[in-house]
């Protein structure tokens, strides 16, 4: 719960937008046109469950249609209301623009605690919600394409895709009506890990620039950095796993619903996740210090703090005690506008949500393109690529033998080099390229303009300029 002196989530997003827009010279009226949410559809529907009718409230908000389809996840949580969905839809617009994903912004939500219902019940609720949205074209491959968000996963996306297919029997592109589907239902390799992988690529790119690292009062590489992560859901788990396994970071704290665990030597993410799945919490994880007031761990000493659960967790009530010099917003809106201002004053560097967690929608875009092209990425070129690599290696070996040069390829090289890229490698490469490109666009504004105090404002400036350019192209 936010203190009464804090703006709402949607107001927070608007405040951040306004700060950036004030630094731009937009034609009169265009600023407001970009900021406002175009429409929000509210649906109340009943489903007969456990012998009685239960009424659910769902939303689908379309923030901007400067590009179509519009895109954004569907969230199942008790926090879902119009304000939250509109804030999240606005963030989708700016996020897509920043990472050059050709979609407008949208978001949906159902006010429900998904843990209260069993799988069969959730399927009936989801299909009914999807039915309401599909019949109004609020789920449609060319107009509005949902994806997973908090409380939903591949499973719900498969139900939605199937519901759409049943209602649009002649639509050859039916599978493109939703992304984040399981692989066997038209999904793409690497979508589940995508947001966490994007966090890793974002941090790697940040650490490629010593000047930026110094602004966060840090130095050196990612290796050995102490990380506290809040939320070990899909995003937090993958980010923590990749950063500890591939980049030698130390996950010194993990915050979950039932408390937090600490280990200065680094927590084994995979085992913590298994414990969480088994017991429903982190409490009792062997060998780690347990803290019952989990949220207090947000203010513990660390190099990088990664809030990866929900909005508003860093707010006016705790911001003064935050010690991390670098915060990566893996969640959407984890820092309120008020807290953002305090952190700026303290010199904390924030890698903002619209960039940091854009990996999910980026790979959703790849999935949508795959669905429209009806072919797996890499299917045509993989073996051809391998054949050409073989040719080169054989030629090198022949030259070495003929001329008695005695060249030997280093161990593992041949195997790695000869392998043609499959879908997963291509998706990761496209995601890496996207994250690097977006960081550089943001950075150019951050370092290049004296009136831009932080990466968030820089990110908004890049995004707003791009949205404004497409409105101009539309003649507005
Ligand atoms: N829910 C994710 C987000 O907030 C993914 C959205 C998508 O893939 O459309 O970015």
Coordinates of C-alpha atoms and ligand atoms in Angstrom, one line a residue:
X1 CA 0.0 0.0 0.0
X2 CA 1.3 3.4 -0.9
X3 CA 1.2 6.3 1.5
X4 CA -1.5 8.9 0.8
X5 CA 1.0 11.5 -0.3
X6 CA 2.1 9.2 -3.2
X7 CA 0.5 9.6 -6.7
X8 CA -1.2 6.5 -8.1
X9 CA 0.7 4.2 -10.5
X10 CA -0.8 5.9 -13.6
X11 CA -0.1 9.3 -12.2
X12 CA 3.5 8.2 -11.5
X13 CA 3.9 7.2 -15.2
X14 CA 2.4 10.5 -16.3
X15 CA 4.7 12.5 -14.1
X16 CA 7.7 10.7 -15.6
X17 CA 6.3 11.3 -19.1
X18 CA 5.7 15.0 -18.3
X19 CA 9.2 15.5 -17.1
X20 CA 10.6 14.2 -20.4
X21 CA 8.0 15.9 -22.6
X22 CA 8.9 19.2 -21.0
X23 CA 12.4 18.9 -22.5
X24 CA 11.0 18.3 -26.0
X25 CA 9.6 20.7 -28.4
X26 CA 6.4 18.9 -29.4
X27 CA 3.7 20.6 -31.5
X28 CA 0.9 21.9 -29.2
X29 CA -1.6 19.2 -28.4
X30 CA 0.6 16.3 -29.5
X31 CA 2.0 15.8 -26.0
X32 CA -1.4 15.2 -24.5
X33 CA -2.5 13.0 -27.4
X34 CA 0.5 10.8 -26.7
X35 CA 0.1 10.8 -22.9
X36 CA -3.6 9.9 -22.7
X37 CA -4.9 6.4 -22.7
X38 CA -7.1 5.9 -25.8
X39 CA -9.7 3.5 -24.4
X40 CA -10.3 1.1 -21.5
X41 CA -12.8 -1.7 -21.9
X42 CA -14.2 -3.0 -18.6
X43 CA -16.1 -6.3 -18.6
X44 CA -17.9 -8.0 -15.8
X45 CA -18.8 -11.6 -16.5
X46 CA -20.2 -14.5 -14.6
X47 CA -18.9 -18.1 -14.5
X48 CA -20.6 -20.9 -12.8
X49 CA -18.1 -22.5 -10.5
X50 CA -18.4 -24.7 -7.4
X51 CA -22.2 -24.6 -7.6
X52 CA -22.7 -20.8 -7.8
X53 CA -22.1 -17.9 -10.2
X54 CA -19.0 -15.9 -9.6
X55 CA -18.7 -12.5 -11.2
X56 CA -15.2 -11.4 -12.4
X57 CA -14.0 -8.0 -13.5
X58 CA -11.6 -7.7 -16.4
X59 CA -10.0 -4.9 -18.3
X60 CA -8.2 -4.3 -21.6
X61 CA -6.8 -0.9 -22.0
X62 CA -5.4 0.5 -25.3
X63 CA -3.0 3.3 -24.7
X64 CA -1.8 4.2 -28.2
X65 CA -2.7 2.9 -31.7
X66 CA 0.0 4.9 -33.5
X67 CA 1.1 1.4 -34.6
X68 CA -1.1 -1.7 -34.8
X69 CA -1.5 -4.3 -33.5
X70 CA -1.3 -3.0 -29.9
X71 CA 0.6 -5.2 -27.5
X72 CA 0.8 -6.0 -23.8
X73 CA 0.3 -8.7 -21.3
X74 CA -2.8 -9.9 -19.4
X75 CA -2.3 -9.9 -15.6
X76 CA -4.2 -11.9 -13.0
X77 CA -3.9 -10.3 -9.6
X78 CA -6.1 -8.8 -6.9
X79 CA -4.3 -5.4 -7.5
X80 CA -5.8 -5.1 -11.0
X81 CA -7.9 -2.1 -11.5
X82 CA -8.4 0.6 -14.2
X83 CA -5.5 2.8 -12.9
X84 CA -3.0 -0.1 -12.9
X85 CA -4.0 -1.4 -16.3
X86 CA -3.8 2.1 -17.9
X87 CA -0.4 2.7 -16.3
X88 CA 0.9 -0.6 -17.6
X89 CA -0.6 0.0 -21.1
X90 CA 1.1 3.4 -21.3
X91 CA 4.4 1.8 -20.3
X92 CA 3.9 -0.7 -23.2
X93 CA 3.7 2.1 -25.7
X94 CA 6.9 3.7 -24.5
X95 CA 8.7 0.3 -24.1
X96 CA 7.8 -0.8 -27.7
X97 CA 8.9 2.5 -29.1
X98 CA 12.2 2.4 -27.2
X99 CA 13.2 -1.1 -28.4
X100 CA 11.8 -0.5 -31.9
X101 CA 9.1 -3.1 -31.7
X102 CA 6.4 -2.0 -34.2
X103 CA 3.4 -2.1 -31.8
X104 CA 1.2 0.3 -29.9
X105 CA 0.7 -0.2 -26.2
X106 CA -2.0 -2.1 -24.5
X107 CA -2.6 -4.1 -21.3
X108 CA -5.2 -6.3 -19.8
X109 CA -6.0 -7.7 -16.4
X110 CA -8.4 -9.7 -14.4
X111 CA -9.0 -8.9 -10.8
X112 CA -8.6 -12.4 -9.4
X113 CA -6.3 -14.3 -7.1
X114 CA -5.2 -17.2 -9.4
X115 CA -4.1 -19.3 -6.5
X116 CA -7.6 -19.7 -5.2
X117 CA -8.8 -21.6 -8.3
X118 CA -7.8 -24.9 -9.7
X119 CA -6.6 -25.4 -13.3
X120 CA -10.0 -26.5 -14.7
X121 CA -11.6 -23.4 -13.1
X122 CA -8.9 -21.1 -14.3
X123 CA -9.4 -22.5 -17.9
X124 CA -13.1 -21.7 -17.8
X125 CA -12.6 -18.2 -16.4
X126 CA -9.8 -17.5 -19.0
X127 CA -11.8 -18.8 -21.9
X128 CA -14.8 -16.7 -20.9
X129 CA -12.7 -13.5 -20.4
X130 CA -11.0 -14.2 -23.8
X131 CA -14.4 -14.6 -25.4
X132 CA -15.5 -11.2 -24.2
X133 CA -12.3 -9.6 -25.6
X134 CA -12.2 -11.5 -28.9
X135 CA -15.7 -10.6 -29.9
X136 CA -14.7 -6.9 -29.6
X137 CA -11.5 -7.4 -31.5
X138 CA -9.5 -6.7 -28.3
X139 CA -7.7 -9.9 -29.1
X140 CA -6.9 -10.2 -32.7
X141 CA -3.6 -10.9 -34.7
X142 CA -3.8 -7.6 -36.5
X143 CA -5.2 -5.4 -33.8
X144 CA -4.5 -6.4 -30.3
X145 CA -2.1 -9.2 -29.2
X146 CA -1.9 -10.1 -25.5
X147 CA 0.9 -12.0 -23.7
X148 CA 1.7 -13.3 -20.2
X149 CA 2.2 -11.0 -17.3
X150 CA 2.0 -11.4 -13.5
X151 CA -0.2 -14.4 -12.6
X152 CA -0.4 -15.8 -16.2
X153 CA 1.9 -18.0 -18.2
X154 CA 2.1 -20.1 -21.3
X155 CA -0.8 -22.1 -20.1
X156 CA -3.3 -19.2 -20.2
X157 CA -1.9 -18.1 -23.5
X158 CA -2.6 -21.6 -25.0
X159 CA -6.2 -21.4 -23.8
X160 CA -6.6 -17.9 -25.3
X161 CA -5.1 -19.0 -28.6
X162 CA -7.4 -22.0 -28.7
X163 CA -10.5 -19.8 -27.9
X164 CA -9.6 -17.4 -30.7
X165 CA -9.1 -20.3 -33.2
X166 CA -12.6 -21.6 -32.3
X167 CA -14.2 -18.2 -32.9
X168 CA -12.2 -17.2 -36.0
X169 CA -12.1 -20.5 -37.8
X170 CA -11.0 -19.1 -41.1
X171 CA -8.2 -16.8 -39.9
X172 CA -5.0 -18.3 -41.2
X173 CA -3.0 -16.2 -38.8
X174 CA -5.0 -17.2 -35.8
X175 CA -1.9 -18.3 -33.8
X176 CA -0.6 -14.7 -33.9
X177 CA -3.5 -13.5 -31.8
X178 CA -1.5 -14.0 -28.6
X179 CA 2.2 -14.5 -27.8
X180 CA 4.0 -16.4 -25.0
X181 CA 2.3 -19.6 -26.1
X182 CA 3.9 -23.0 -25.4
X183 CA 6.3 -24.2 -28.2
X184 CA 3.8 -26.9 -29.3
X185 CA 1.0 -24.3 -29.7
X186 CA 2.9 -21.9 -31.9
X187 CA 5.3 -20.4 -29.3
X188 CA 8.9 -19.5 -29.9
X189 CA 12.1 -20.9 -28.3
X190 CA 13.4 -18.5 -25.6
X191 CA 10.1 -16.6 -24.8
X192 CA 9.8 -17.9 -21.3
X193 CA 13.3 -16.8 -20.3
X194 CA 13.1 -13.6 -22.5
X195 CA 12.5 -10.9 -19.8
X196 CA 15.2 -12.4 -17.5
X197 CA 17.6 -12.8 -20.4
X198 CA 16.9 -9.2 -21.4
X199 CA 17.9 -8.0 -17.8
X200 CA 21.2 -9.9 -18.3
X201 CA 21.8 -8.3 -21.7
X202 CA 20.8 -4.9 -20.3
X203 CA 23.3 -5.2 -17.4
X204 CA 26.1 -6.5 -19.7
X205 CA 25.6 -3.5 -22.0
X206 CA 25.6 -1.1 -19.1
X207 CA 28.9 -2.6 -17.8
X208 CA 30.5 -2.2 -21.3
X209 CA 30.6 1.5 -20.6
X210 CA 33.0 2.3 -17.7
X211 CA 31.8 5.9 -17.7
X212 CA 28.2 4.8 -17.0
X213 CA 29.4 2.3 -14.3
X214 CA 31.3 5.1 -12.6
X215 CA 28.1 7.2 -12.5
X216 CA 26.7 4.4 -10.3
X217 CA 29.8 4.7 -8.1
X218 CA 30.8 1.2 -9.1
X219 CA 33.7 -0.1 -11.1
X220 CA 35.0 -3.2 -13.0
X221 CA 32.8 -5.8 -14.6
X222 CA 29.6 -7.6 -13.7
X223 CA 31.6 -10.4 -12.2
X224 CA 31.5 -10.6 -8.4
X225 CA 28.8 -7.9 -8.1
X226 CA 26.4 -8.5 -5.1
X227 CA 22.8 -8.6 -6.2
X228 CA 19.5 -8.5 -4.2
X229 CA 16.5 -9.7 -6.1
X230 CA 12.9 -9.1 -5.1
X231 CA 10.5 -11.8 -6.5
X232 CA 11.6 -15.2 -7.8
X233 CA 8.8 -15.5 -10.4
X234 CA 9.5 -16.0 -14.1
X235 CA 11.4 -12.7 -14.5
X236 CA 13.4 -12.7 -11.2
X237 CA 14.3 -16.3 -11.4
X238 CA 15.7 -16.2 -14.9
X239 CA 17.5 -12.9 -14.3
X240 CA 19.1 -14.3 -11.1
X241 CA 19.9 -17.6 -12.7
X242 CA 21.6 -16.1 -15.8
X243 CA 23.5 -13.4 -13.9
X244 CA 24.9 -15.9 -11.3
X245 CA 25.6 -18.8 -13.7
X246 CA 27.0 -16.8 -16.8
X247 CA 28.3 -13.6 -15.3
X248 CA 29.6 -14.7 -11.9
X249 CA 27.4 -12.3 -10.0
X250 CA 26.6 -13.2 -6.4
X251 CA 22.9 -13.3 -5.5
X252 CA 23.2 -12.2 -1.8
X253 CA 19.5 -11.8 -1.1
X254 CA 16.2 -13.1 -2.4
X255 CA 12.9 -11.5 -1.3
X256 CA 9.7 -13.5 -1.7
X257 CA 6.1 -13.3 -0.3
X258 CA 6.9 -15.1 3.0
X259 CA 10.2 -13.3 3.8
X260 CA 13.7 -13.1 2.5
X261 CA 16.9 -15.1 2.6
X262 CA 20.4 -13.8 2.7
X263 CA 23.8 -15.3 2.1
X264 CA 26.8 -13.1 1.5
X265 CA 28.6 -15.9 -0.3
X266 CA 25.8 -16.1 -2.9
X267 CA 22.6 -18.1 -3.0
X268 CA 22.2 -21.1 -5.4
X269 CA 19.3 -19.8 -7.4
X270 CA 18.2 -23.1 -8.9
X271 CA 18.0 -24.8 -5.5
X272 CA 16.1 -21.8 -4.0
X273 CA 13.6 -22.0 -6.8
X274 CA 13.1 -25.7 -6.2
X275 CA 12.6 -25.0 -2.5
X276 CA 10.1 -22.3 -3.4
X277 CA 8.1 -24.6 -5.7
X278 CA 8.1 -27.3 -3.1
X279 CA 7.2 -25.3 0.0
X280 CA 5.6 -22.2 -1.4
X281 CA 8.2 -19.9 0.2
X282 CA 11.9 -19.2 0.9
X283 CA 11.6 -19.8 4.6
X284 CA 13.6 -22.8 5.8
X285 CA 16.0 -22.7 2.9
X286 CA 19.1 -24.5 4.3
X287 CA 22.2 -22.6 5.0
X288 CA 20.8 -19.1 4.5
X289 CA 19.8 -16.4 7.0
X290 CA 16.0 -16.0 7.0
X291 CA 14.4 -12.5 7.5
X292 CA 10.6 -12.6 8.2
X293 CA 10.1 -9.0 7.2
X294 CA 11.2 -9.6 3.6
X295 CA 10.7 -6.1 2.3
X296 CA 13.2 -4.7 4.8
X297 CA 15.9 -6.5 2.8
X298 CA 15.3 -4.0 -0.1
X299 CA 17.4 -1.6 2.0
X300 CA 20.3 -4.0 2.7
X301 CA 23.8 -3.3 1.4
X302 CA 24.4 -4.6 -2.2
X303 CA 25.8 -3.4 -5.6
X304 CA 22.7 -4.0 -7.7
X305 CA 19.1 -4.2 -6.5
X306 CA 16.6 -5.8 -8.9
X307 CA 12.9 -5.4 -8.0
X308 CA 11.3 -8.1 -10.2
X309 CA 7.8 -8.4 -8.9
X310 CA 5.3 -5.5 -8.8
X311 CA 4.9 -1.8 -8.8
X312 CA 5.5 0.7 -6.0
X313 CA 7.8 -1.4 -3.8
X314 CA 10.3 1.4 -3.6
X315 CA 8.3 4.3 -2.3
X316 CA 8.5 7.3 0.0
X317 CA 8.3 5.0 3.0
X318 CA 11.5 3.1 2.4
X319 CA 13.4 5.1 -0.3
X320 CA 15.6 7.0 2.2
X321 CA 17.0 3.7 3.5
X322 CA 17.8 2.2 0.0
X323 CA 21.6 1.6 -0.2
X324 CA 22.1 0.0 -3.6
X325 CA 23.9 2.4 -6.0
X326 CA 22.4 0.7 -9.0
X327 CA 18.7 -0.4 -9.4
X328 CA 17.4 -2.4 -12.4
X329 CA 13.7 -2.2 -12.8
X330 CA 12.8 -5.7 -13.9
X331 CA 9.2 -5.2 -12.8
X332 CA 7.0 -2.5 -14.3
X333 CA 6.9 0.6 -12.2
X334 CA 8.6 -0.7 -9.0
X335 CA 9.8 2.9 -8.1
X336 CA 7.1 5.5 -7.4
X337 CA 7.6 9.0 -8.9
X338 CA 8.3 10.4 -5.4
X339 CA 10.9 7.7 -4.7
X340 CA 12.5 8.3 -8.1
X341 CA 13.1 11.9 -7.2
X342 CA 14.7 11.0 -3.9
X343 CA 17.0 8.5 -5.6
X344 CA 18.0 11.0 -8.2
X345 CA 19.0 13.3 -5.5
X346 CA 21.1 10.6 -3.9
X347 CA 22.9 9.8 -7.2
X348 CA 21.5 6.3 -7.5
X349 CA 21.5 5.1 -11.1
X350 CA 18.3 3.5 -12.2
X351 CA 18.1 1.3 -15.3
X352 CA 14.4 2.0 -16.1
X353 CA 11.6 -0.5 -16.6
X354 CA 10.7 0.5 -20.1
X355 CA 14.2 -0.6 -21.2
X356 CA 15.2 -3.2 -18.6
X357 CA 12.2 -5.5 -18.9
X358 CA 11.6 -5.0 -22.6
X359 CA 13.0 -8.5 -23.4
X360 CA 9.6 -10.0 -23.0
X361 CA 7.8 -7.9 -25.6
X362 CA 10.9 -8.1 -27.9
X363 CA 10.7 -11.9 -28.1
X364 CA 6.9 -11.6 -28.3
X365 CA 7.5 -9.6 -31.5
X366 CA 9.7 -12.4 -32.9
X367 CA 7.0 -14.9 -32.0
X368 CA 4.3 -12.9 -33.7
X369 CA 6.5 -12.6 -36.9
X370 CA 7.1 -16.4 -36.7
X371 CA 3.4 -17.0 -36.5
X372 CA 2.6 -14.8 -39.5
X373 CA 5.4 -16.4 -41.6
X374 CA 4.3 -19.9 -40.5
X375 CA 7.9 -21.1 -40.3
X376 CA 10.4 -21.6 -37.5
X377 CA 13.4 -19.2 -37.5
X378 CA 16.5 -20.9 -38.9
X379 CA 14.7 -23.7 -40.6
X380 CA 15.9 -22.7 -44.1
X381 CA 19.4 -21.5 -43.5
X382 CA 20.7 -23.6 -40.6
X383 CA 22.2 -26.6 -42.5
X384 CA 23.4 -24.4 -45.3
X385 CA 25.3 -22.3 -42.8
X386 CA 26.8 -25.5 -41.3
X387 CA 27.9 -26.7 -44.7
X388 CA 29.7 -23.4 -45.4
X389 CA 31.5 -23.5 -42.0
X390 CA 32.5 -27.1 -42.7
X391 CA 34.0 -26.0 -46.0
X392 CA 36.1 -23.4 -44.3
X393 CA 37.4 -25.6 -41.5
X394 CA 38.2 -28.4 -43.9
X395 CA 40.1 -26.0 -46.1
X396 CA 42.1 -24.7 -43.2
X397 CA 43.0 -28.2 -42.1
X398 CA 43.9 -29.2 -45.6
X399 CA 46.2 -26.1 -46.0
X400 CA 47.8 -26.8 -42.7
X401 CA 48.5 -30.5 -43.6
X402 CA 49.7 -29.6 -47.2
X403 CA 52.1 -27.0 -46.1
X404 CA 53.2 -28.8 -42.9
X405 CA 52.1 -25.8 -40.7
X406 CA 50.9 -28.0 -37.8
X407 CA 47.9 -25.8 -37.0
X408 CA 45.5 -27.3 -34.6
X409 CA 42.1 -25.7 -33.8
X410 CA 41.6 -25.1 -30.1
X411 CA 39.4 -27.6 -28.3
X412 CA 35.7 -26.9 -28.6
X413 CA 36.2 -24.4 -31.4
X414 CA 35.1 -26.8 -34.2
X415 CA 32.0 -28.0 -32.4
X416 CA 30.9 -24.4 -31.6
X417 CA 31.8 -22.9 -35.0
X418 CA 30.3 -25.6 -37.1
X419 CA 26.9 -25.6 -35.5
X420 CA 24.4 -23.5 -37.5
X421 CA 22.1 -21.3 -35.5
X422 CA 18.7 -22.7 -34.5
X423 CA 15.7 -20.8 -33.3
X424 CA 16.9 -20.3 -29.7
X425 CA 20.3 -18.9 -30.8
X426 CA 18.6 -16.5 -33.3
X427 CA 16.1 -15.3 -30.7
X428 CA 18.9 -14.7 -28.2
X429 CA 21.0 -12.9 -30.8
X430 CA 18.0 -10.7 -31.8
X431 CA 17.3 -9.9 -28.2
X432 CA 20.9 -9.0 -27.4
X433 CA 21.1 -6.7 -30.5
X434 CA 17.8 -5.1 -29.5
X435 CA 18.9 -4.4 -25.9
X436 CA 22.3 -3.0 -27.0
X437 CA 20.7 -0.8 -29.6
X438 CA 18.1 0.6 -27.2
X439 CA 20.7 1.2 -24.4
X440 CA 22.8 3.1 -26.9
X441 CA 19.9 5.3 -28.0
X442 CA 19.1 6.0 -24.4
X443 CA 22.7 6.6 -23.4
X444 CA 23.3 9.1 -26.2
X445 CA 20.5 11.3 -24.8
X446 CA 21.6 10.7 -21.2
X447 CA 25.2 11.7 -21.8
X448 CA 24.6 14.1 -24.7
X449 CA 22.1 16.5 -23.1
X450 CA 22.9 18.5 -20.0
X451 CA 19.2 18.9 -19.1
X452 CA 18.7 15.1 -19.0
X453 CA 19.4 14.0 -15.4
X454 CA 18.9 10.2 -15.7
X455 CA 18.4 7.2 -17.9
X456 CA 14.6 7.1 -17.3
X457 CA 14.1 10.6 -18.7
X458 CA 16.4 9.7 -21.6
X459 CA 14.4 6.6 -22.3
X460 CA 11.1 8.5 -22.3
X461 CA 12.7 11.1 -24.6
X462 CA 13.7 8.5 -27.1
X463 CA 10.3 6.8 -26.9
X464 CA 8.2 10.0 -27.1
X465 CA 10.2 11.3 -30.1
X466 CA 9.6 8.0 -32.0
X467 CA 5.8 8.0 -31.1
X468 CA 5.6 11.6 -32.2
X469 CA 7.3 10.8 -35.5
X470 CA 4.8 8.1 -36.3
X471 CA 1.9 10.4 -35.4
X472 CA 3.4 13.0 -37.7
X473 CA 3.7 10.4 -40.5
X474 CA 0.0 9.6 -40.0
X475 CA -0.6 13.3 -40.6
X476 CA -1.6 14.2 -37.1
Ligands
LIG1 N1 3.9 -8.5 -19.9 C1 5.1 -8.3 -20.5 C2 5.5 -6.8 -20.3 O1 5.1 -6.2 -19.4 C3 5.2 -8.7 -22.0 C4 4.2 -8.1 -22.9 C5 4.2 -8.7 -24.3 O2 5.0 -9.6 -24.6 O3 3.4 -8.3 -25.1 O4 6.3 -6.3 -21.0

